[in-house]
Amino acid sequence: MKIFKFGGASIKDALGVKNVAHILQQEGASNCLLVISAMGKMTNAFENIVNSYVNNDQEKLTESIDFTSNFHLKIINNLFAENHVIYQKITVLFGQLVRFLTQNKSRNYDYLYDQIVSYGELLSTTIVSDYLNEIKIYNNWVDVREIIITDAIFRDASVNWGETEKRIKTKIDTSKITLVQGFIAGDLNGNTTTLGREGSDFTAGIFAFCLDAESLTIWKDVLGVLNADPREFKDTQLLEQISYEETIEMAFYGASVIHPKTIKPIQNKKIPLIVRSFKNLNSQGTKVTNEADMYPHIACYIVKKNQVLVSISSLDFSFIVEENISDIFKLFHKYQLKVNLIQNSAISFSVCVDNNLNHFDLFYNEIKNMYKVSFVKNVDLFTVRHFTENSLEGIYKLGTSLVSQINKNTAQIIIQKK
Ligand code: ADP
Ligand code: ASP
Ligand code: MG
């Protein structure tokens, strides 16, 4: 069994959906499980629905629902005949969403987020599944929320591996093509959860692990894993081969081409991961295995944006010791702030954290009563793996360097942009 994952960029329009079908025809899909994300940037569009709903802004809410609805309608208009059942299915899904918005009583933002944003994947998979069936690539659409089971930590749910593996093994018919939603899952109470932004790669990793897949292929708009994000850096190069460990390191430091949680499960079972371009079937892409450390062996650049550099010292000039550090980390955990770099001195403790869930202000309000805290928002954290002297120069030129940490393989520099 092979797992193929198609992300938002690959199905951003009707041509993209047709291209997915073309890839399946070329590569052979008979024993495939397909993991599909929301179309294009639809997850962001559904986030707008969440925000206007929570802010009680009726006008923006209608506007944002219309936007997502028109987006999908335009795609199906280009894929199906006028009287196709897909029109009804899409209407039903939007009907469910509107009913949820009308009947819901909860004010829990993260819960609402997952219940609403998940429609991106429900819509995309319904459309792609029906299109593939239409052109005789027969497939079973499966509701992944009944199969990948998580805890109820909305927006950042953790997988209940035992339950998930049991359900995947019993509910997936491996003799047929199965099509599931990435990113979304369900808790044991039947609520929808999500695995964190960009989590569809992880969904594919979960299926690969539980089904002992022969390979996992992630189809991207780039040739494969490059030595830097081409949106941020010039003259990037394709890494033809890399080890699981190197890929985990790169993803962990923020190389957003693969979700960091994807690799561990497939590494455990030595399942090869292939990252290929959906735009160029002639390129073999990147192969992630244990076979080679990294080929070619070159410096790799990663940038994490929207970071906050927090410096914490005690109110009474005493040292920051283990007990304080333990308290501070409890708060990072409580507010789901992901720590990306730590620098410790006798009287102060500096940490660079992600603020992608916008929980930093809540954290600050609590910690400021216990410690002296200063922070710089909106800094960039650059990581260079396998750096050389030359490779760091360009980064120092980008702004003021606030912290730098250099060890054998990895240099990390926090830059406040000019
Ligand atoms: P998906 O369609 O699966 O959601 P993403 O857009 O999330 O795909 O991921 C692909 C993008 O990741 C690329 O377009 C590229 O800009 C970015 N990227 C970041 N780091 C790297 C890297 N090291 N190699 C390749 N692409 C990278
Ligand atoms: N659609 C989700 C997102 O944009 C998950 C994914 O694409 O991986 O975050
Ligand atoms: Mg993505």
XYZ file of C-alpha atoms and ligand atoms in Angstrom:
455
model
C 0.000 0.000 0.000
C 1.219 3.488 -0.902
C 0.183 6.742 0.725
C -0.077 9.895 -1.406
C -0.629 13.282 0.181
C -1.858 16.253 -1.839
C -1.736 19.666 -0.151
C -3.694 22.837 -0.745
C -1.359 24.144 -3.447
C -1.899 21.043 -5.604
C -5.699 21.486 -5.690
C -6.038 25.251 -5.650
C -8.257 25.203 -8.763
C -9.993 22.853 -11.201
C -6.803 22.378 -13.231
C -5.056 21.300 -10.051
C -7.701 18.646 -9.370
C -7.343 17.396 -12.956
C -3.590 17.284 -12.472
C -4.014 15.114 -9.361
C -6.043 12.688 -11.474
C -3.303 12.763 -14.122
C -0.652 11.938 -11.497
C -2.720 9.004 -10.238
C -3.071 7.707 -13.794
C 0.645 8.095 -14.471
C 1.907 6.698 -11.204
C -0.731 4.015 -10.716
C -3.148 4.435 -7.837
C -4.680 0.998 -7.454
C -3.273 0.408 -3.980
C -3.224 3.982 -2.764
C -4.600 5.841 0.195
C -4.965 9.517 -0.614
C -4.732 12.217 2.035
C -6.105 15.552 0.848
C -5.951 19.049 2.397
C -8.286 21.970 1.988
C -8.117 23.619 -1.441
C -5.639 26.470 -1.969
C -5.709 28.867 0.965
C -9.174 27.778 2.136
C -8.037 27.095 5.711
C -7.199 30.805 6.023
C -10.602 31.659 4.552
C -12.342 29.443 7.124
C -10.278 31.135 9.840
C -11.917 34.379 8.713
C -15.324 32.764 9.246
C -14.285 31.781 12.779
C -13.088 35.298 13.560
C -16.143 37.114 12.236
C -18.379 34.635 14.072
C -16.533 35.087 17.363
C -16.542 38.875 16.917
C -20.245 38.771 16.138
C -19.671 40.687 12.905
C -22.655 39.543 10.858
C -21.674 41.386 7.699
C -18.137 39.942 7.599
C -19.500 36.520 8.499
C -21.842 36.467 5.509
C -19.072 37.803 3.308
C -16.588 35.157 4.400
C -19.070 32.296 4.033
C -19.970 33.533 0.538
C -16.292 33.729 -0.330
C -15.635 30.083 0.563
C -18.847 28.943 -1.055
C -18.140 30.772 -4.334
C -14.575 29.468 -4.367
C -15.748 25.842 -4.281
C -18.625 26.470 -6.674
C -16.252 27.907 -9.239
C -14.100 24.777 -9.038
C -17.013 22.348 -9.355
C -18.462 24.344 -12.251
C -15.247 23.508 -14.096
C -15.215 19.833 -13.158
C -18.785 18.522 -13.285
C -21.932 18.597 -15.367
C -24.660 20.982 -14.158
C -26.903 18.313 -12.670
C -24.171 16.364 -10.854
C -24.899 15.265 -7.291
C -21.818 17.185 -6.089
C -23.861 20.427 -6.094
C -26.227 18.911 -3.583
C -23.388 17.563 -1.441
C -21.714 20.981 -1.264
C -25.030 22.617 -0.374
C -25.521 20.065 2.399
C -22.040 20.764 3.840
C -22.602 24.529 3.855
C -26.049 23.928 5.350
C -24.445 21.945 8.198
C -21.913 24.699 8.796
C -24.568 27.420 8.963
C -26.718 25.273 11.259
C -23.738 24.790 13.562
C -23.120 28.549 13.660
C -26.764 29.208 14.473
C -27.195 26.558 17.142
C -23.792 26.701 18.852
C -23.622 28.045 22.414
C -19.898 27.589 23.100
C -17.508 30.542 23.422
C -14.405 28.337 23.398
C -12.417 29.757 20.490
C -10.239 26.704 19.879
C -13.258 24.377 19.893
C -15.144 26.621 17.466
C -12.078 26.874 15.267
C -11.871 23.123 14.760
C -15.607 22.665 14.192
C -15.577 25.376 11.503
C -12.173 25.153 9.809
C -12.591 21.400 9.240
C -15.136 22.178 6.504
C -12.159 23.073 4.276
C -11.088 19.434 4.201
C -14.643 18.035 4.149
C -15.396 20.084 1.027
C -12.112 19.435 -0.775
C -12.231 15.671 -0.271
C -15.872 15.464 -1.328
C -15.040 17.283 -4.549
C -11.843 15.385 -5.359
C -13.427 12.027 -4.517
C -16.440 12.655 -6.759
C -14.245 13.929 -9.580
C -12.005 10.851 -9.444
C -15.064 8.562 -9.397
C -16.446 10.498 -12.364
C -13.335 9.721 -14.406
C -13.379 6.096 -13.199
C -10.637 6.313 -10.588
C -13.029 4.646 -8.155
C -12.371 5.472 -4.530
C -13.957 5.295 -1.077
C -14.435 8.645 0.669
C -13.861 8.046 4.370
C -14.571 10.438 7.249
C -11.208 10.563 9.000
C -12.808 12.001 12.156
C -14.091 8.525 12.923
C -10.677 6.957 12.432
C -7.934 9.258 13.703
C -8.816 9.677 17.356
C -7.229 12.401 19.463
C -7.552 14.072 22.846
C -9.756 17.171 23.094
C -6.979 19.768 22.918
C -8.570 21.685 20.070
C -6.252 23.136 17.388
C -3.300 21.081 18.630
C -4.719 17.654 19.355
C -2.550 14.653 20.249
C -3.212 11.312 18.616
C -4.524 8.387 20.644
C -2.319 5.900 18.816
C -3.859 2.714 20.203
C -7.415 3.619 19.229
C -6.339 5.137 15.914
C -4.311 2.133 14.835
C -7.151 -0.215 15.722
C -9.665 1.813 13.712
C -7.381 2.305 10.703
C -6.636 -1.415 10.564
C -10.296 -2.409 10.764
C -11.974 0.341 8.776
C -9.687 0.854 5.783
C -10.204 -1.548 2.911
C -6.661 -1.783 1.540
C -7.823 -3.473 -1.649
C -9.527 -0.245 -2.759
C -8.426 3.352 -3.215
C -9.313 5.287 -0.068
C -9.547 9.062 0.122
C -9.410 10.852 3.481
C -9.130 14.376 4.858
C -5.782 15.550 6.177
C -5.399 17.789 9.228
C -8.724 16.968 10.900
C -9.516 14.241 13.399
C -12.064 13.468 16.104
C -12.092 13.063 19.863
C -13.880 10.281 21.731
C -16.908 12.560 22.281
C -17.454 12.915 18.555
C -16.156 16.484 18.321
C -13.916 17.500 15.464
C -10.299 18.286 16.362
C -7.320 19.425 14.284
C -3.658 18.448 14.382
C -2.156 21.941 14.055
C -1.764 24.073 10.931
C -0.192 22.247 8.013
C -1.063 18.993 9.781
C -2.067 17.014 6.677
C 1.469 15.716 6.193
C 1.205 14.290 9.695
C -2.122 12.637 8.817
C -0.321 10.924 5.938
C 2.430 9.807 8.336
C -0.182 8.357 10.707
C -1.768 6.279 7.924
C 1.631 5.175 6.595
C 2.585 3.975 10.072
C -0.668 2.202 10.889
C -0.949 0.503 7.502
C 2.755 -0.433 7.235
C 2.829 1.387 3.919
C 5.580 0.644 1.413
C 6.100 4.393 0.889
C 4.678 7.823 1.569
C 4.761 10.398 -1.203
C 4.047 14.039 -0.440
C 3.286 16.055 -3.576
C 4.392 19.690 -3.379
C 4.761 22.770 -5.559
C 8.555 22.531 -5.194
C 10.962 19.936 -6.608
C 11.376 18.338 -3.201
C 13.093 19.307 0.020
C 15.388 22.187 -0.874
C 18.237 23.593 1.199
C 16.039 26.639 1.956
C 12.536 27.973 1.394
C 12.534 29.425 -2.147
C 10.065 32.117 -0.994
C 12.691 33.454 1.396
C 16.065 32.609 -0.171
C 17.562 32.831 -3.662
C 19.469 30.036 -5.432
C 18.054 27.102 -3.521
C 19.212 23.554 -4.301
C 17.366 20.236 -4.242
C 18.409 17.720 -1.605
C 18.163 14.427 -3.472
C 18.567 12.290 -0.399
C 18.388 12.963 3.299
C 18.092 10.867 6.411
C 15.001 10.811 8.608
C 17.026 12.433 11.346
C 18.160 15.341 9.205
C 14.581 15.849 7.972
C 13.265 15.862 11.539
C 15.904 18.408 12.499
C 15.043 20.641 9.537
C 11.298 20.396 10.129
C 11.776 20.949 13.856
C 13.750 24.124 13.219
C 10.930 25.317 10.967
C 11.473 24.107 7.389
C 7.787 24.334 6.568
C 7.944 21.948 3.614
C 7.040 19.041 5.926
C 5.130 19.076 9.180
C 7.638 18.112 11.919
C 5.458 15.356 13.410
C 5.290 13.472 10.100
C 8.667 11.797 10.206
C 8.926 9.994 13.543
C 6.210 7.381 12.897
C 7.544 6.468 9.463
C 11.138 6.446 10.662
C 10.198 3.843 13.263
C 9.041 1.527 10.501
C 11.675 2.630 7.952
C 8.993 3.667 5.464
C 10.583 5.759 2.689
C 9.258 9.310 2.364
C 9.354 10.846 -1.074
C 8.757 14.547 -1.588
C 7.933 15.241 -5.227
C 6.686 18.034 -7.410
C 3.131 17.803 -8.700
C 4.243 20.156 -11.459
C 7.132 18.061 -12.728
C 6.743 14.298 -12.854
C 10.173 13.919 -14.476
C 11.950 14.921 -11.300
C 12.421 12.178 -8.725
C 12.330 14.706 -5.884
C 13.782 14.006 -2.469
C 14.064 10.573 -0.943
C 14.074 10.436 2.845
C 15.432 7.120 4.147
C 18.290 5.869 6.289
C 20.376 5.228 3.173
C 22.219 8.530 2.984
C 22.902 11.261 5.489
C 22.388 14.031 3.018
C 23.150 14.369 -0.667
C 24.398 16.869 -1.717
C 25.886 17.827 1.634
C 25.293 21.598 1.763
C 24.278 24.316 4.234
C 20.511 24.451 4.854
C 18.720 27.659 5.859
C 15.503 27.892 7.830
C 13.621 30.938 9.042
C 10.848 31.082 11.626
C 8.914 34.331 11.630
C 6.531 35.953 14.106
C 8.688 34.956 17.062
C 8.830 36.659 20.441
C 12.115 36.947 22.310
C 11.265 36.955 26.022
C 13.785 37.711 28.755
C 12.826 36.724 32.252
C 14.627 37.635 35.478
C 13.579 37.497 39.096
C 11.926 40.497 40.759
C 14.474 40.488 43.613
C 17.780 39.971 41.716
C 18.084 36.376 42.871
C 19.299 33.787 40.367
C 17.029 31.954 38.001
C 17.336 28.363 39.164
C 15.710 25.053 38.263
C 12.596 25.737 40.273
C 11.931 29.024 38.449
C 12.671 27.457 35.089
C 10.216 24.716 35.863
C 7.507 27.300 36.753
C 8.211 29.274 33.605
C 7.965 26.184 31.412
C 4.657 25.238 33.000
C 3.338 28.583 31.790
C 4.742 28.100 28.286
C 2.952 24.778 28.228
C -0.283 26.232 29.621
C -0.413 28.867 26.870
C 0.831 26.480 24.142
C 3.830 28.683 23.371
C 6.349 26.609 21.448
C 9.880 27.234 22.644
C 12.398 27.453 19.810
C 15.557 28.625 21.542
C 16.750 28.988 25.115
C 19.620 31.053 26.480
C 20.381 31.014 30.158
C 22.585 33.196 32.336
C 22.823 33.561 36.106
C 20.201 36.281 36.435
C 18.205 36.045 33.272
C 16.592 33.445 31.120
C 15.848 34.232 27.476
C 13.518 32.229 25.340
C 12.364 32.561 21.769
C 8.767 31.403 21.338
C 6.292 31.038 18.507
C 3.259 33.261 18.750
C 1.207 31.612 16.026
C -1.784 30.952 18.286
C -1.605 34.540 19.614
C -1.508 33.352 23.215
C 1.557 35.423 24.146
C -0.352 38.324 25.718
C -2.243 35.947 28.022
C 1.045 34.347 29.053
C 2.573 37.772 29.687
C -0.332 38.883 31.871
C 0.198 35.906 34.118
C 3.993 35.797 34.297
C 4.524 39.526 34.813
C 3.273 39.224 38.401
C 5.919 36.633 39.202
C 8.994 37.811 37.296
C 10.519 40.812 35.637
C 9.772 40.234 31.974
C 10.800 42.090 28.839
C 10.104 41.024 25.298
C 10.633 41.895 21.655
C 7.820 40.830 19.343
C 8.013 40.031 15.648
C 11.624 38.862 15.431
C 12.922 36.214 13.004
C 14.774 33.105 14.084
C 17.272 31.900 11.488
C 18.729 28.416 11.720
C 21.586 27.241 9.523
C 22.341 23.530 9.527
C 25.844 22.490 8.407
C 26.873 26.131 8.309
C 30.105 27.590 7.028
C 31.535 31.027 7.929
C 30.225 32.430 4.642
C 26.739 31.065 5.110
C 26.158 33.138 8.264
C 27.368 36.501 6.913
C 24.277 37.126 4.795
C 22.006 36.560 7.775
C 23.801 39.025 10.070
C 23.278 41.646 7.350
C 19.475 41.335 7.540
C 19.106 43.338 10.771
C 20.246 43.517 14.363
C 21.289 40.208 15.818
C 19.747 39.881 19.303
C 20.948 36.390 20.226
C 23.191 33.928 18.459
C 23.887 30.363 19.421
C 26.394 28.289 17.553
C 27.125 24.610 18.035
C 28.762 21.892 15.984
C 26.150 21.456 13.262
C 23.698 24.235 13.813
C 23.827 28.019 14.111
C 20.780 29.948 15.352
C 20.477 33.706 15.122
C 17.596 35.924 16.217
C 17.278 38.939 13.972
C 15.253 42.080 14.515
C 14.707 43.272 10.964
C 15.851 46.761 9.978
P 1.022 22.068 0.857
O 0.419 22.347 -0.479
O 1.303 20.641 1.062
O 0.266 22.686 1.989
P 3.037 23.941 1.616
O 2.773 25.187 0.847
O 2.629 23.856 3.023
O 2.446 22.731 0.797
O 4.580 23.562 1.529
C 5.324 23.780 0.352
C 6.083 25.063 0.495
O 7.049 24.914 1.539
C 6.923 25.433 -0.695
O 6.181 26.133 -1.655
C 8.034 26.263 -0.093
O 7.782 27.649 -0.245
C 7.985 25.945 1.398
N 9.282 25.513 1.931
C 9.801 25.916 3.133
N 10.975 25.370 3.356
C 11.251 24.580 2.288
C 12.334 23.721 1.941
N 13.398 23.564 2.739
N 12.275 23.038 0.773
C 11.201 23.164 -0.019
N 10.145 23.961 0.232
C 10.163 24.670 1.373
N -5.461 22.714 5.449
C -4.618 22.741 6.624
C -3.778 23.997 6.682
O -3.759 24.754 5.719
C -3.744 21.544 6.770
C -2.737 21.332 5.686
O -2.882 21.845 4.581
O -1.772 20.611 5.916
O -3.143 24.222 7.691
Mg 0.301 23.714 3.536
